[in-house]
């Protein structure tokens, strides 16, 4: 079946502009995760959604970052007033369940964001 | 704090030689341990998890709770093993805690 998809695959923007990154999880997966992959920094957790529960936003680096998940499926990560340090690959993952027990996370191809 | 240390950023090995990727994690309870791999132009994917005790693509990883280590090993590296490898404990708090990764280059 189809895996996690993300769009766009690449995004180049100017400093100060807002960007929206989209994630389509695997159908039926209730848990959705956003991570950021920066050069030399590995992968950092950003935010987690589980069903209709309040999201875990503890990884968001600043209030310029926000995310929503509509209808328990598609998610959008929004970065306002982008800065050069926001340049990274943004990865989305989904799993059949989430929370305190591990369920395999399946990753999308990522969106490469470049802030000029 | 949940820290994951993968000391070598880049590891170059000759084909047929053994490869070992080191991972040390901070002890906060009893995390589940995973290795993820990202081949060139492919998605990040699960390589193996300690609880299953499987050998995947010839790789094994031994969990040493006393040393809080989960090193990944393969006795004979192949060219197709060239990739980025991430150690990732799961502490039961909704996220994987990834290390910074090891770039492995297998020289033919």
GROMACS .gro file of C-alpha atoms in nm:
model
  224
    1UNK     CA    1   0.000   0.000   0.000
    2UNK     CA    2   0.093   0.365  -0.018
    3UNK     CA    3   0.341   0.488   0.235
    4UNK     CA    4   0.365   0.824   0.406
    5UNK     CA    5   0.375   1.106   0.153
    6UNK     CA    6   0.497   1.461   0.200
    7UNK     CA    7   0.475   1.772  -0.011
    8UNK     CA    8   0.649   1.964  -0.140
    9UNK     CA    9   0.967   1.761  -0.172
   10UNK     CA   10   1.171   2.079  -0.186
   11UNK     CA   11   1.091   2.431  -0.074
   12UNK     CA   12   1.308   2.737  -0.113
   13UNK     CA   13   1.188   3.050   0.059
   14UNK     CA   14   1.313   3.388   0.163
   15UNK     CA   15   1.384   3.477   0.520
   16UNK     CA   16   1.073   3.615   0.689
   17UNK     CA   17   0.822   3.431   0.472
   18UNK     CA   18   0.577   3.171   0.604
   19UNK     CA   19   0.583   2.812   0.477
   20UNK     CA   20   0.346   2.518   0.502
   21UNK     CA   21   0.459   2.158   0.480
   22UNK     CA   22   0.211   1.878   0.429
   23UNK     CA   23   0.206   1.516   0.541
   24UNK     CA   24  -0.030   1.237   0.438
   25UNK     CA   25   0.008   0.945   0.678
   26UNK     CA   26  -0.057   0.581   0.600
   27UNK     CA   27  -0.430   0.518   0.592
   28UNK     CA   28  -0.557   0.395   0.926
   29UNK     CA   29  -0.256   0.515   1.124
   30UNK     CA   30  -0.372   0.712   1.424
   31UNK     CA   31  -0.034   0.844   1.536
   32UNK     CA   32   0.157   1.107   1.340
   33UNK     CA   33   0.498   1.257   1.415
   34UNK     CA   34   0.706   1.543   1.280
   35UNK     CA   35   1.084   1.541   1.310
   36UNK     CA   36   1.351   1.777   1.181
   37UNK     CA   37   1.678   1.653   1.031
   38UNK     CA   38   1.945   1.921   1.039
   39UNK     CA   39   2.302   1.888   0.918
   40UNK     CA   40   2.513   1.767   1.207
   41UNK     CA   41   2.220   1.759   1.448
   42UNK     CA   42   2.056   1.428   1.374
   43UNK     CA   43   1.681   1.405   1.402
   44UNK     CA   44   1.489   1.617   1.650
   45UNK     CA   45   1.134   1.546   1.755
   46UNK     CA   46   0.895   1.831   1.690
   47UNK     CA   47   0.534   1.727   1.754
   48UNK     CA   48   0.313   1.420   1.795
   49UNK     CA   49  -0.056   1.367   1.722
   50UNK     CA   50  -0.259   1.073   1.847
   51UNK     CA   51  -0.617   1.043   1.736
   52UNK     CA   52  -0.830   1.321   1.880
   53UNK     CA   53  -0.605   1.382   2.180
   54UNK     CA   54  -0.426   1.710   2.235
   55UNK     CA   55  -0.094   1.703   2.048
   56UNK     CA   56   0.241   1.676   2.224
   57UNK     CA   57   0.409   2.000   2.114
   58UNK     CA   58   0.705   1.974   2.348
   59UNK     CA   59   0.960   1.953   2.066
   60UNK     CA   60   0.862   2.267   1.878
   61UNK     CA   61   1.165   2.498   1.889
   62UNK     CA   62   0.978   2.828   1.899
   63UNK     CA   63   0.630   2.978   1.873
   64UNK     CA   64   0.692   3.037   1.504
   65UNK     CA   65   0.629   2.665   1.457
   66UNK     CA   66   0.281   2.518   1.467
   67UNK     CA   67   0.108   2.211   1.331
   68UNK     CA   68  -0.240   2.082   1.290
   69UNK     CA   69  -0.398   1.759   1.190
   70UNK     CA   70  -0.736   1.775   1.024
   71UNK     CA   71  -0.983   1.492   1.046
   72UNK     CA   72  -0.728   1.267   1.209
   73UNK     CA   73  -0.543   1.228   0.881
   74UNK     CA   74  -0.349   1.495   0.691
   75UNK     CA   75  -0.115   1.717   0.889
   76UNK     CA   76   0.031   2.057   0.809
   77UNK     CA   77   0.343   2.199   0.972
   78UNK     CA   78   0.359   2.577   0.949
   79UNK     CA   79   0.667   2.786   1.006
   80UNK     CA   80   0.607   3.159   1.032
   81UNK     CA   81   0.867   3.426   0.963
   82UNK     CA   82   1.123   3.169   0.856
   83UNK     CA   83   1.485   3.208   0.962
   84UNK     CA   84   1.797   3.062   0.803
   85UNK     CA   85   1.839   2.823   1.094
   86UNK     CA   86   1.505   2.666   0.998
   87UNK     CA   87   1.673   2.517   0.689
   88UNK     CA   88   1.652   2.140   0.731
   89UNK     CA   89   1.473   1.830   0.609
   90UNK     CA   90   1.136   1.795   0.779
   91UNK     CA   91   1.029   1.435   0.819
   92UNK     CA   92   0.684   1.306   0.891
   93UNK     CA   93   0.614   0.958   1.027
   94UNK     CA   94   0.303   0.765   1.119
   95UNK     CA   95   0.230   0.454   1.321
   96UNK     CA   96  -0.073   0.243   1.390
   97UNK     CA   97  -0.071   0.342   1.756
   98UNK     CA   98   0.146   0.562   1.969
   99UNK     CA   99   0.205   0.686   2.321
  100UNK     CA  100   0.393   0.489   2.583
  101UNK     CA  101   0.421   0.171   2.379
  102UNK     CA  102   0.634   0.161   2.067
  103UNK     CA  103   0.472   0.089   1.734
  104UNK     CA  104   0.691   0.102   1.425
  105UNK     CA  105   0.707   0.448   1.280
  106UNK     CA  106   0.701   0.467   0.901
  107UNK     CA  107   0.871   0.770   0.757
  108UNK     CA  108   0.792   0.986   0.459
  109UNK     CA  109   1.051   1.109   0.207
  110UNK     CA  110   1.081   1.445   0.377
  111UNK     CA  111   1.056   1.806   0.268
  112UNK     CA  112   1.388   1.985   0.221
  113UNK     CA  113   1.343   2.346   0.331
  114UNK     CA  114   1.599   2.607   0.236
  115UNK     CA  115   1.567   2.956   0.378
  116UNK     CA  116   1.772   3.213   0.189
  117UNK     CA  117   1.781   1.442   2.975
  118UNK     CA  118   1.760   1.167   2.717
  119UNK     CA  119   2.096   1.165   2.541
  120UNK     CA  120   2.209   0.937   2.263
  121UNK     CA  121   2.574   0.930   2.165
  122UNK     CA  122   2.706   0.798   1.839
  123UNK     CA  123   3.071   0.902   1.851
  124UNK     CA  124   3.190   0.847   1.494
  125UNK     CA  125   3.028   1.071   1.236
  126UNK     CA  126   3.192   0.895   0.942
  127UNK     CA  127   3.311   0.540   0.925
  128UNK     CA  128   3.491   0.407   0.620
  129UNK     CA  129   3.549   0.034   0.594
  130UNK     CA  130   3.665  -0.197   0.318
  131UNK     CA  131   3.425  -0.449   0.173
  132UNK     CA  132   3.446  -0.772   0.370
  133UNK     CA  133   3.580  -0.603   0.681
  134UNK     CA  134   3.384  -0.594   1.006
  135UNK     CA  135   3.190  -0.284   1.096
  136UNK     CA  136   3.080  -0.170   1.439
  137UNK     CA  137   2.873   0.139   1.512
  138UNK     CA  138   2.873   0.249   1.872
  139UNK     CA  139   2.572   0.382   2.055
  140UNK     CA  140   2.541   0.485   2.417
  141UNK     CA  141   2.220   0.612   2.565
  142UNK     CA  142   2.127   0.782   2.887
  143UNK     CA  143   1.948   0.565   3.135
  144UNK     CA  144   1.595   0.684   3.204
  145UNK     CA  145   1.394   0.380   3.287
  146UNK     CA  146   1.428   0.095   3.041
  147UNK     CA  147   1.401   0.227   2.687
  148UNK     CA  148   1.339   0.008   2.389
  149UNK     CA  149   1.634   0.032   2.152
  150UNK     CA  150   1.628   0.057   1.775
  151UNK     CA  151   1.861   0.113   1.484
  152UNK     CA  152   1.727   0.302   1.185
  153UNK     CA  153   1.897   0.323   0.845
  154UNK     CA  154   1.872   0.566   0.557
  155UNK     CA  155   2.016   0.456   0.225
  156UNK     CA  156   2.098   0.715  -0.039
  157UNK     CA  157   1.781   0.872  -0.179
  158UNK     CA  158   1.560   0.644   0.028
  159UNK     CA  159   1.343   0.693   0.333
  160UNK     CA  160   1.449   0.640   0.687
  161UNK     CA  161   1.352   0.286   0.781
  162UNK     CA  162   1.374   0.053   1.075
  163UNK     CA  163   1.674  -0.179   1.062
  164UNK     CA  164   1.633  -0.372   1.383
  165UNK     CA  165   1.496  -0.355   1.737
  166UNK     CA  166   1.661  -0.512   2.036
  167UNK     CA  167   1.349  -0.682   2.164
  168UNK     CA  168   1.319  -0.901   1.856
  169UNK     CA  169   1.680  -1.023   1.876
  170UNK     CA  170   1.679  -1.065   1.499
  171UNK     CA  171   1.967  -1.040   1.258
  172UNK     CA  172   1.869  -0.814   0.970
  173UNK     CA  173   2.089  -0.793   0.660
  174UNK     CA  174   2.364  -0.954   0.865
  175UNK     CA  175   2.352  -0.684   1.134
  176UNK     CA  176   2.311  -0.758   1.501
  177UNK     CA  177   2.299  -0.530   1.802
  178UNK     CA  178   2.364  -0.625   2.160
  179UNK     CA  179   2.199  -0.437   2.441
  180UNK     CA  180   2.428  -0.393   2.740
  181UNK     CA  181   2.222  -0.238   3.017
  182UNK     CA  182   2.521  -0.210   3.250
  183UNK     CA  183   2.709   0.005   2.999
  184UNK     CA  184   2.389   0.154   2.852
  185UNK     CA  185   2.514   0.064   2.507
  186UNK     CA  186   2.351  -0.078   2.195
  187UNK     CA  187   2.630  -0.120   1.944
  188UNK     CA  188   2.550  -0.234   1.590
  189UNK     CA  189   2.779  -0.490   1.428
  190UNK     CA  190   2.824  -0.676   1.104
  191UNK     CA  191   3.112  -0.919   1.049
  192UNK     CA  192   3.154  -0.862   0.675
  193UNK     CA  193   3.054  -0.526   0.529
  194UNK     CA  194   2.900  -0.512   0.182
  195UNK     CA  195   2.887  -0.216  -0.057
  196UNK     CA  196   2.509  -0.197  -0.017
  197UNK     CA  197   2.561  -0.127   0.354
  198UNK     CA  198   2.679   0.225   0.271
  199UNK     CA  199   2.418   0.442   0.440
  200UNK     CA  200   2.340   0.665   0.736
  201UNK     CA  201   2.267   0.475   1.058
  202UNK     CA  202   2.080   0.615   1.357
  203UNK     CA  203   2.055   0.471   1.703
  204UNK     CA  204   1.714   0.551   1.848
  205UNK     CA  205   1.594   0.468   2.198
  206UNK     CA  206   1.224   0.491   2.270
  207UNK     CA  207   1.157   0.615   2.622
  208UNK     CA  208   0.781   0.581   2.607
  209UNK     CA  209   0.717   0.952   2.567
  210UNK     CA  210   0.568   0.965   2.221
  211UNK     CA  211   0.893   1.001   2.032
  212UNK     CA  212   1.212   0.830   1.926
  213UNK     CA  213   1.527   0.997   2.062
  214UNK     CA  214   1.765   0.980   1.766
  215UNK     CA  215   2.141   1.005   1.784
  216UNK     CA  216   2.326   1.224   1.536
  217UNK     CA  217   2.392   0.929   1.311
  218UNK     CA  218   2.688   0.748   1.157
  219UNK     CA  219   2.769   0.778   0.789
  220UNK     CA  220   2.907   0.443   0.676
  221UNK     CA  221   3.102   0.419   0.352
  222UNK     CA  222   3.200   0.074   0.233
  223UNK     CA  223   3.499   0.087   0.002
  224UNK     CA  224   3.495  -0.175  -0.277
   0.00000   0.00000   0.00000
